[in-house]
PDB file of C-alpha atoms and ligand atoms in Angstrom:
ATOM      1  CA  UNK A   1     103.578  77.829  84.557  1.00 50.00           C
ATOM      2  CA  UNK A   2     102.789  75.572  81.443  1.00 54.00           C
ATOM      3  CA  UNK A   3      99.698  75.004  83.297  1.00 55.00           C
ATOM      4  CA  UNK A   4      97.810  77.723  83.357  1.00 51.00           C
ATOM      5  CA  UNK A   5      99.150  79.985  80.193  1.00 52.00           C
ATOM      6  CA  UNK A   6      99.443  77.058  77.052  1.00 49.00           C
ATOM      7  CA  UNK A   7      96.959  74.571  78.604  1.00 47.00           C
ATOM      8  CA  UNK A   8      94.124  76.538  79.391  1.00 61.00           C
ATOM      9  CA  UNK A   9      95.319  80.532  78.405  1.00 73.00           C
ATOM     10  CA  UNK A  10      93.700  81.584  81.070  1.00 79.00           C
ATOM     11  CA  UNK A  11      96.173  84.599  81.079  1.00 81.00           C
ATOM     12  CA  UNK A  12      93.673  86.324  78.519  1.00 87.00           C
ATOM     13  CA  UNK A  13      91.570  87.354  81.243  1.00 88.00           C
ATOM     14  CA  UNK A  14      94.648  89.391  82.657  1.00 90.00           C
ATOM     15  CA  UNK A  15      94.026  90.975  79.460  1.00 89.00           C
ATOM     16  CA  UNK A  16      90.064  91.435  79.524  1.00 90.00           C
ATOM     17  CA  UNK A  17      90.527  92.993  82.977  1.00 94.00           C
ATOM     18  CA  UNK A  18      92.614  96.139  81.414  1.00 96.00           C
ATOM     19  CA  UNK A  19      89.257  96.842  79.717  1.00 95.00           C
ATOM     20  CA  UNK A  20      87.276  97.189  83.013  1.00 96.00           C
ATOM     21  CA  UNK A  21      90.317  98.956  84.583  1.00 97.00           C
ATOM     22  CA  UNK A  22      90.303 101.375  81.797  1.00 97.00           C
ATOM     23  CA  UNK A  23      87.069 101.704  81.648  1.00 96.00           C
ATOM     24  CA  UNK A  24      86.310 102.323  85.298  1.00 98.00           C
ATOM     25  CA  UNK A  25      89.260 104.924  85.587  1.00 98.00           C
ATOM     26  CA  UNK A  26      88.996 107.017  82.557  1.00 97.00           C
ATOM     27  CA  UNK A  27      85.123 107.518  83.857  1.00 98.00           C
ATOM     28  CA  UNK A  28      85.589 108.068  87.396  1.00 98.00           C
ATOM     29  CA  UNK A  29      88.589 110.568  86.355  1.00 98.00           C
ATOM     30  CA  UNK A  30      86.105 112.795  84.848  1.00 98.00           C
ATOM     31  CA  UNK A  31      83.971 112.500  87.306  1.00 98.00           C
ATOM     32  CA  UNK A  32      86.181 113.263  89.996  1.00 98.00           C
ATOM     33  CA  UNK A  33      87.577 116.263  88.037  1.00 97.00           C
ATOM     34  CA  UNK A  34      84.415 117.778  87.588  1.00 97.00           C
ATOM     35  CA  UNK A  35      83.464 117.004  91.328  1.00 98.00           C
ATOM     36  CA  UNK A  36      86.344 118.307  92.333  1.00 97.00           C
ATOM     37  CA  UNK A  37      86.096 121.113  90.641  1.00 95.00           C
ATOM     38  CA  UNK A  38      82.363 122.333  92.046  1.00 96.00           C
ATOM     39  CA  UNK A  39      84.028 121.062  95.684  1.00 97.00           C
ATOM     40  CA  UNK A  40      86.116 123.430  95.645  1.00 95.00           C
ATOM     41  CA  UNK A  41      84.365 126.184  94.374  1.00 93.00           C
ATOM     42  CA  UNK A  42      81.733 125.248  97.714  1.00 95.00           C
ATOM     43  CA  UNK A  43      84.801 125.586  99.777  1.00 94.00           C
ATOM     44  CA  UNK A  44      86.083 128.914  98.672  1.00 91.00           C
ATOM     45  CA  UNK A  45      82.582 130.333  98.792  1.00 90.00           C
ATOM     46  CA  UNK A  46      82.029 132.909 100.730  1.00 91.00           C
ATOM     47  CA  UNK A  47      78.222 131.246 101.101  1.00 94.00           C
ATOM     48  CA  UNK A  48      78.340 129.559 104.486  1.00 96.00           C
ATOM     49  CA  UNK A  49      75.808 126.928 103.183  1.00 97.00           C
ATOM     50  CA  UNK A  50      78.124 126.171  99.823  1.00 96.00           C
ATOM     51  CA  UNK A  51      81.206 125.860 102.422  1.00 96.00           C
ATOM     52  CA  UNK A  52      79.789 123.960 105.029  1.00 97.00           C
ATOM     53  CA  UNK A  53      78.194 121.219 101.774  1.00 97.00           C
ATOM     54  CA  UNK A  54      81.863 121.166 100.761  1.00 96.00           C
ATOM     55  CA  UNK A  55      83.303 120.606 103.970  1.00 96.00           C
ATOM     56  CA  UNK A  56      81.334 117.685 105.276  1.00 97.00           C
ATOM     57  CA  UNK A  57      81.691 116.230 101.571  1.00 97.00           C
ATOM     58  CA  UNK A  58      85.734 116.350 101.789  1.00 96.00           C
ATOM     59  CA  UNK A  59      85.437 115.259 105.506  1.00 96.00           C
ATOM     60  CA  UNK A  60      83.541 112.101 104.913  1.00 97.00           C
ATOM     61  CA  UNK A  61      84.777 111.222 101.970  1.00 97.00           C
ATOM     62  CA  UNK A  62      88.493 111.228 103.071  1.00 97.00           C
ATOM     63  CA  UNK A  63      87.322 110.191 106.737  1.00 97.00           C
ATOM     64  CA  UNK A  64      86.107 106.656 105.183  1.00 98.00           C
ATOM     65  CA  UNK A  65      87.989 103.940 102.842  1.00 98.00           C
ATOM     66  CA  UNK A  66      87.595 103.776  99.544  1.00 97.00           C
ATOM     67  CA  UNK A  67      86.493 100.049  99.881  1.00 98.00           C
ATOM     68  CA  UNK A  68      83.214 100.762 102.667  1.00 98.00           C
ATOM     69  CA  UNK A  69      82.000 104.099  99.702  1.00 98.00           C
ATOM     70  CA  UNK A  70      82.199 101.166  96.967  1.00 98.00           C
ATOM     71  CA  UNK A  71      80.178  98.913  98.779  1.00 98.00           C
ATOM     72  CA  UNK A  72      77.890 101.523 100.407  1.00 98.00           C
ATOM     73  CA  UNK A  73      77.343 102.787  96.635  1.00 97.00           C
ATOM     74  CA  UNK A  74      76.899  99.602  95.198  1.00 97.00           C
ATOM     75  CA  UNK A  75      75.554  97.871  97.495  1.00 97.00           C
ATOM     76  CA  UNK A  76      72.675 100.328  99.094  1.00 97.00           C
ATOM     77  CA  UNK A  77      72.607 103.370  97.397  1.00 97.00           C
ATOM     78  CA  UNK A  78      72.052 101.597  93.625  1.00 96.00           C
ATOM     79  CA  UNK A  79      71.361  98.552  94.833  1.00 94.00           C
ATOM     80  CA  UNK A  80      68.119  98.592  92.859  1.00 94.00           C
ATOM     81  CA  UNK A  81      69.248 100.448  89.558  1.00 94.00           C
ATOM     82  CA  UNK A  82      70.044  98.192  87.071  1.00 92.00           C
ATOM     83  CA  UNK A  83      72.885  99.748  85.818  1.00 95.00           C
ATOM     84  CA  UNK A  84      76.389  98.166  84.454  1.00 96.00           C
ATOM     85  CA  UNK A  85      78.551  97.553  87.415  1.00 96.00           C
ATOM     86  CA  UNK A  86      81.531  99.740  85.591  1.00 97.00           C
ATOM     87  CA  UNK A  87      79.507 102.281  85.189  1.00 97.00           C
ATOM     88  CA  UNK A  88      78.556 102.252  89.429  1.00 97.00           C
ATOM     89  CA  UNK A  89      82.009 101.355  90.686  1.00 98.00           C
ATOM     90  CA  UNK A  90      83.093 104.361  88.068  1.00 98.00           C
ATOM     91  CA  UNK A  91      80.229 106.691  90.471  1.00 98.00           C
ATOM     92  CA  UNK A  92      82.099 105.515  93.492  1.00 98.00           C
ATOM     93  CA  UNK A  93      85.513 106.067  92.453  1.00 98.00           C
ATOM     94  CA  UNK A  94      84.383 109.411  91.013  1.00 98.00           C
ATOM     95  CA  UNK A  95      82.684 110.754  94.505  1.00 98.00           C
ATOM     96  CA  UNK A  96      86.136 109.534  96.142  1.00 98.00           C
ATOM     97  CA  UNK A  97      88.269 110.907  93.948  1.00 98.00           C
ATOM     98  CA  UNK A  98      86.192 114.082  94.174  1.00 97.00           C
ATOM     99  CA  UNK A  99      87.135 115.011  97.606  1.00 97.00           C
ATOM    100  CA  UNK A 100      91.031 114.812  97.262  1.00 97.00           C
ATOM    101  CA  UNK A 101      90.419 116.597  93.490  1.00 97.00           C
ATOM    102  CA  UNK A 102      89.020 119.562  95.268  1.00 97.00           C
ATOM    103  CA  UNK A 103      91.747 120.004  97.485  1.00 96.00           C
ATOM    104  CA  UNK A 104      94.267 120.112  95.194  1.00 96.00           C
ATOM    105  CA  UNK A 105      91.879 123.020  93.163  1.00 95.00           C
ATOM    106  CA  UNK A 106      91.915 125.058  96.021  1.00 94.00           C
ATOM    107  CA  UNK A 107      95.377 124.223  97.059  1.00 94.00           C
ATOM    108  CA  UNK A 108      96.508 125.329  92.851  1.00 94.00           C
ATOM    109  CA  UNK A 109      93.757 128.458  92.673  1.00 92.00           C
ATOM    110  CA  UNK A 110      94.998 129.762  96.422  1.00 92.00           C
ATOM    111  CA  UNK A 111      98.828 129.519  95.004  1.00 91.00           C
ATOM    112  CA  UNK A 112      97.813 132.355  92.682  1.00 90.00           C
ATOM    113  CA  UNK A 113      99.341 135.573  93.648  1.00 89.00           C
ATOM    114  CA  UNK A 114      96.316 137.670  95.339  1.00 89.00           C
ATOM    115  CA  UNK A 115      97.495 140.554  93.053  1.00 92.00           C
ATOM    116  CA  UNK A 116      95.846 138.540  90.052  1.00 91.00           C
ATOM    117  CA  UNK A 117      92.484 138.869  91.022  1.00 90.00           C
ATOM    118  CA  UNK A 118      92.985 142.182  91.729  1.00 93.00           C
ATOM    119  CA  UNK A 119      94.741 143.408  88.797  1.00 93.00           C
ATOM    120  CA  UNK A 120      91.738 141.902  87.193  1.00 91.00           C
ATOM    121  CA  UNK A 121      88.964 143.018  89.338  1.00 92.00           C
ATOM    122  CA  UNK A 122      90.448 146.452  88.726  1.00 93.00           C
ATOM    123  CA  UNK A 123      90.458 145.786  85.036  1.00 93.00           C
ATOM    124  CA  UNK A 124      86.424 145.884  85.698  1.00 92.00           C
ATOM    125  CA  UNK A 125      86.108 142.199  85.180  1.00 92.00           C
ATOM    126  CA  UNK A 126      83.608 140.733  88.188  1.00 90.00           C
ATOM    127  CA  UNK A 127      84.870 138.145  90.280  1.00 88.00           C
ATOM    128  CA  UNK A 128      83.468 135.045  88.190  1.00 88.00           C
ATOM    129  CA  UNK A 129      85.406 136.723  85.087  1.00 91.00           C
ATOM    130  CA  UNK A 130      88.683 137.122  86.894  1.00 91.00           C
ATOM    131  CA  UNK A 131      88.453 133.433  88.294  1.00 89.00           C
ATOM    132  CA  UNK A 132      87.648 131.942  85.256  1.00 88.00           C
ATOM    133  CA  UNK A 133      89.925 134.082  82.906  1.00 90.00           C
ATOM    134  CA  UNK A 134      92.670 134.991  84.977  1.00 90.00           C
ATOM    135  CA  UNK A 135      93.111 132.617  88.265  1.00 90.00           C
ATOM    136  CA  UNK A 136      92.151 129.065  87.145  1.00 88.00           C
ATOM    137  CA  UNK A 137      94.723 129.552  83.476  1.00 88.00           C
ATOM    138  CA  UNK A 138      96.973 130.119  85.779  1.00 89.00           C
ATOM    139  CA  UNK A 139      96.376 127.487  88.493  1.00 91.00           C
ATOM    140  CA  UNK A 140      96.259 124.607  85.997  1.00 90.00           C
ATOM    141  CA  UNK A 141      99.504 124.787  85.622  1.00 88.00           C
ATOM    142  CA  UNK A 142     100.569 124.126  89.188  1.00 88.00           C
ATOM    143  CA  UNK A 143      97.503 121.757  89.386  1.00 94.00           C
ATOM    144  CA  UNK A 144      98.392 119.173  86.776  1.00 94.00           C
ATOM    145  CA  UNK A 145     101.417 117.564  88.411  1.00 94.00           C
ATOM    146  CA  UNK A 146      98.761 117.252  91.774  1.00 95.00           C
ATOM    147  CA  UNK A 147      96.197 115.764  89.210  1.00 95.00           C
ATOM    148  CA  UNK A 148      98.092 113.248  87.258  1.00 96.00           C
ATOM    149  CA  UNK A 149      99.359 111.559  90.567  1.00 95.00           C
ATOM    150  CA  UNK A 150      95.544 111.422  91.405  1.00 97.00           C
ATOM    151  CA  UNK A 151      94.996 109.588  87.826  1.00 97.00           C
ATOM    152  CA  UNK A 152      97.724 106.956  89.319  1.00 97.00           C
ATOM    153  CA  UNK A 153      96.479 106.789  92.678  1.00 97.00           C
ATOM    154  CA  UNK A 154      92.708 106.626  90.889  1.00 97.00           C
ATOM    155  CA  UNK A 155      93.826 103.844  88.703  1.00 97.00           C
ATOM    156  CA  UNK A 156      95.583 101.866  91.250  1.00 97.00           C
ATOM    157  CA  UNK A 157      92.624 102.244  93.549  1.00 97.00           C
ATOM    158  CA  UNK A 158      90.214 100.760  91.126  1.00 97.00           C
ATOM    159  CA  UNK A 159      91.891  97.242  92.304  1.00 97.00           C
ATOM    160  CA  UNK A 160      89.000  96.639  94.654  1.00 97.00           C
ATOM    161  CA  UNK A 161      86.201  96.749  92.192  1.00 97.00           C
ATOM    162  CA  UNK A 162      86.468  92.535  92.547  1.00 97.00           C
ATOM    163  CA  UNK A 163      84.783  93.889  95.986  1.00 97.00           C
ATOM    164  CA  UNK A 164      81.469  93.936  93.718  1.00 96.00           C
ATOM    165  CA  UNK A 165      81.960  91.608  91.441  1.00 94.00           C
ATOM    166  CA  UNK A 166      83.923  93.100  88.581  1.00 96.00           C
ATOM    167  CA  UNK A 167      86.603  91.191  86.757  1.00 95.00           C
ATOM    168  CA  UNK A 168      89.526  94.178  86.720  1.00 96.00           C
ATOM    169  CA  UNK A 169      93.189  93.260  86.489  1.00 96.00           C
ATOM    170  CA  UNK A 170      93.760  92.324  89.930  1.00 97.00           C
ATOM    171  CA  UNK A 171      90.580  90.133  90.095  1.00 96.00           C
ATOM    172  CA  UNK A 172      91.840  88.584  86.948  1.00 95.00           C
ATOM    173  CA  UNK A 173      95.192  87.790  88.529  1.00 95.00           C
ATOM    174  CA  UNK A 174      93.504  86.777  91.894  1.00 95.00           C
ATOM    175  CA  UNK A 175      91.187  84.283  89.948  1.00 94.00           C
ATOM    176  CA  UNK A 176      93.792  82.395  87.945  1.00 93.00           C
ATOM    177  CA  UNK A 177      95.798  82.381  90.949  1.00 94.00           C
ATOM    178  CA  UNK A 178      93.480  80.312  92.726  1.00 93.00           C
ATOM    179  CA  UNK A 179      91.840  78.481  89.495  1.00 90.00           C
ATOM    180  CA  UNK A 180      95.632  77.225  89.030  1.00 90.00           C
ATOM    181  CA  UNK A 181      97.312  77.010  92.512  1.00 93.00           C
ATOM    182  CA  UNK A 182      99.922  78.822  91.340  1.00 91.00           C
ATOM    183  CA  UNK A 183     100.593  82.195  92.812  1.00 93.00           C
ATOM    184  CA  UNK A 184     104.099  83.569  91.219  1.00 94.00           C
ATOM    185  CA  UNK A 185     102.915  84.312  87.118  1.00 91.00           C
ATOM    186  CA  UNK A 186      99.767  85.426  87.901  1.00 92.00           C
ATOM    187  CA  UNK A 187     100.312  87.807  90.501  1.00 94.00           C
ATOM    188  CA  UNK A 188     103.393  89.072  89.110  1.00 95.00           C
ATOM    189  CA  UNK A 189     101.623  89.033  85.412  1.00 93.00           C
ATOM    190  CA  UNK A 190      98.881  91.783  87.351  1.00 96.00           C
ATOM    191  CA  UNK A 191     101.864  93.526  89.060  1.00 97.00           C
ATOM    192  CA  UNK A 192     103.608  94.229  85.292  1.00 96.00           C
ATOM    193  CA  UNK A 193     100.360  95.063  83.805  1.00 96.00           C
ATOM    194  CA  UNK A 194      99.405  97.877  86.352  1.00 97.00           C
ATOM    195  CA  UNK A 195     103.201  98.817  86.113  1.00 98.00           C
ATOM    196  CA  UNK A 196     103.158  99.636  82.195  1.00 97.00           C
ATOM    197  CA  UNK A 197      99.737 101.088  82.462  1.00 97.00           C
ATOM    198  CA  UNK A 198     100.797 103.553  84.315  1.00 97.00           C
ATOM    199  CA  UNK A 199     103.821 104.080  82.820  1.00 97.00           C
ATOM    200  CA  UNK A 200     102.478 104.562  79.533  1.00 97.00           C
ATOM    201  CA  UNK A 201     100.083 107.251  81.066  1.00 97.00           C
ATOM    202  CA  UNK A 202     102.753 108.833  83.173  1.00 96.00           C
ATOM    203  CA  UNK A 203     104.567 109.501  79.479  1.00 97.00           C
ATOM    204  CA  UNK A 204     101.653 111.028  77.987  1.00 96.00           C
ATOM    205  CA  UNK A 205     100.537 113.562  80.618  1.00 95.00           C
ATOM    206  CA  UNK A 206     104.432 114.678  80.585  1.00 94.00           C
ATOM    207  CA  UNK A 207     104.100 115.521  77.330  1.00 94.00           C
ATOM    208  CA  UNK A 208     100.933 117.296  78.358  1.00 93.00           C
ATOM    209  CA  UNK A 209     102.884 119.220  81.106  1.00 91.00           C
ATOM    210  CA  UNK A 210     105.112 120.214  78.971  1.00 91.00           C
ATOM    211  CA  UNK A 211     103.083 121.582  76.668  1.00 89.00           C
ATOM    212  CA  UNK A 212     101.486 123.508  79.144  1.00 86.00           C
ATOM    213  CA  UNK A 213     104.475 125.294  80.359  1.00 83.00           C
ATOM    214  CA  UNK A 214     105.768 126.152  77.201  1.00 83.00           C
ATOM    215  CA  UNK A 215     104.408 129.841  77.337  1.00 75.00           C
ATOM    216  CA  UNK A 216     106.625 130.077  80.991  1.00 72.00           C
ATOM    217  CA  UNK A 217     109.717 131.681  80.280  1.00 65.00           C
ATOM    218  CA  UNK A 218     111.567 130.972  83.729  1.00 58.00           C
TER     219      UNK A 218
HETATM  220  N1  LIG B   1      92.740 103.525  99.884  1.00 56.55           N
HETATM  221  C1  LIG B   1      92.648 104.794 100.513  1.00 56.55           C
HETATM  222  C2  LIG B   1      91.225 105.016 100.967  1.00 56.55           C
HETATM  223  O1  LIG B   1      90.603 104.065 101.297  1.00 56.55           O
HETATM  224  C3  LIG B   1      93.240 105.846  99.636  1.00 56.55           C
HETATM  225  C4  LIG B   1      92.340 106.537  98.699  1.00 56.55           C
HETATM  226  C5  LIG B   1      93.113 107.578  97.974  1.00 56.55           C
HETATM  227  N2  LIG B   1      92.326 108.053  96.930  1.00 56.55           N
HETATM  228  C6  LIG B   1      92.603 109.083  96.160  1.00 56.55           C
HETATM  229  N3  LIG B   1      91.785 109.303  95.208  1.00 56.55           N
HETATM  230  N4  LIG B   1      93.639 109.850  96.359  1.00 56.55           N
HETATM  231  O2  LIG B   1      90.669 106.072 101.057  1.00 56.55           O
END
């Protein structure tokens, strides 16, 4: 233990790798969202082009590991843009994240009571109107539970970036694991980090949920 933390404090790159964690996820989240969001407007299209774009991007996306779409990404598809490696593993992680995003859009907007769209249709509003204004208010509210535990899932899944050469959390912990031949701090140390990470997120986007339902009166 003395070792490695008052000897040589290598421990502070446990610390420097929230930064890329953080980084990575907060970008990819948006990306995913928005993704997601176009995804699933593909797949509820009545266009058979739109529906058939959407379903080969969920299909592959979800057919393959996250791992192989990093390193295809990083590795071929920008492999000549110079680019910060955050800002490419945040692509990757954003494309992945975009597939399971739109499911749970279409899953929240289908949940909807059919009679919505038609009370609003017959209101005179056209269909874009009564999606935008009447359906998807509505569906956020069953779809934020669905998207925070993609934010987890995103955030956990950003452990691989070491797979290209980023120094995240877990690459942190890996590297002063074998820097110091010591296996129980560091790993553990990574473990904790994660661990209040996304506890301190899963307290926030309560208080978000909450605030959303506030105007139910069930
Ligand atoms: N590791 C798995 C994979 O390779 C799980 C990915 C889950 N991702 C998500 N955004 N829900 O695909």
């Amino acid at each position: 233990f003395s070792r490695c933390f008052i000897e040589e404090n290598r421990y502070m790159m446990l610390i420097d790798g929230i930064g890329v964690t953080v980084k990575v996820s907060l970008v990819a989240v948006v990306i995913g969202i928005l993704i997601g969001f176009l995804i699933a407007m593909c797949n509820m299209s009545s266009n058979k082009i739109l529906k058939t774009i959407g379903t080969i991007y969920t299909d592959v996306i979800r057919g393959t590991p996250s791992v192989t779409q990093l390193m295809i990404i990083y590795f071929v598809v920008f492999a000549s843009v110079r680019w910060p490696k955050w800002i490419i593993a945040a692509i990757a992680f954003g494309i992945n994240s975009g597939a399971y995003v739109s499911e749970i859009v279409r899953a929240g907007i289908q949940s909807i009571d059919k009679g919505q769209t038609e009370a609003g249709r017959s209101l005179g509003l056209n269909a874009r109107q009564t999606l935008m204004g009447i359906v998807v208010p509505q569906a956020i509210k069953n779809i934020f539970p669905a998207l925070c535990n993609e934010f987890i899932v995103l955030i956990k899944e950003t452990a691989i970036v070491g797979y290209v050469g980023l120094m995240d959390i877990q690459k942190a912990g890996d590297f002063i694991k074998s820097s110091t031949f010591l296996a129980f701090m560091p790993l553990i140390g990574t473990a904790v980090i994660y661990y209040v990470l996304i506890k301190l997120l899963t307290l926030a986007l309560k208080r978000v949920e909450n605030t959303l339902r506030k105007s139910d009166v069930r």
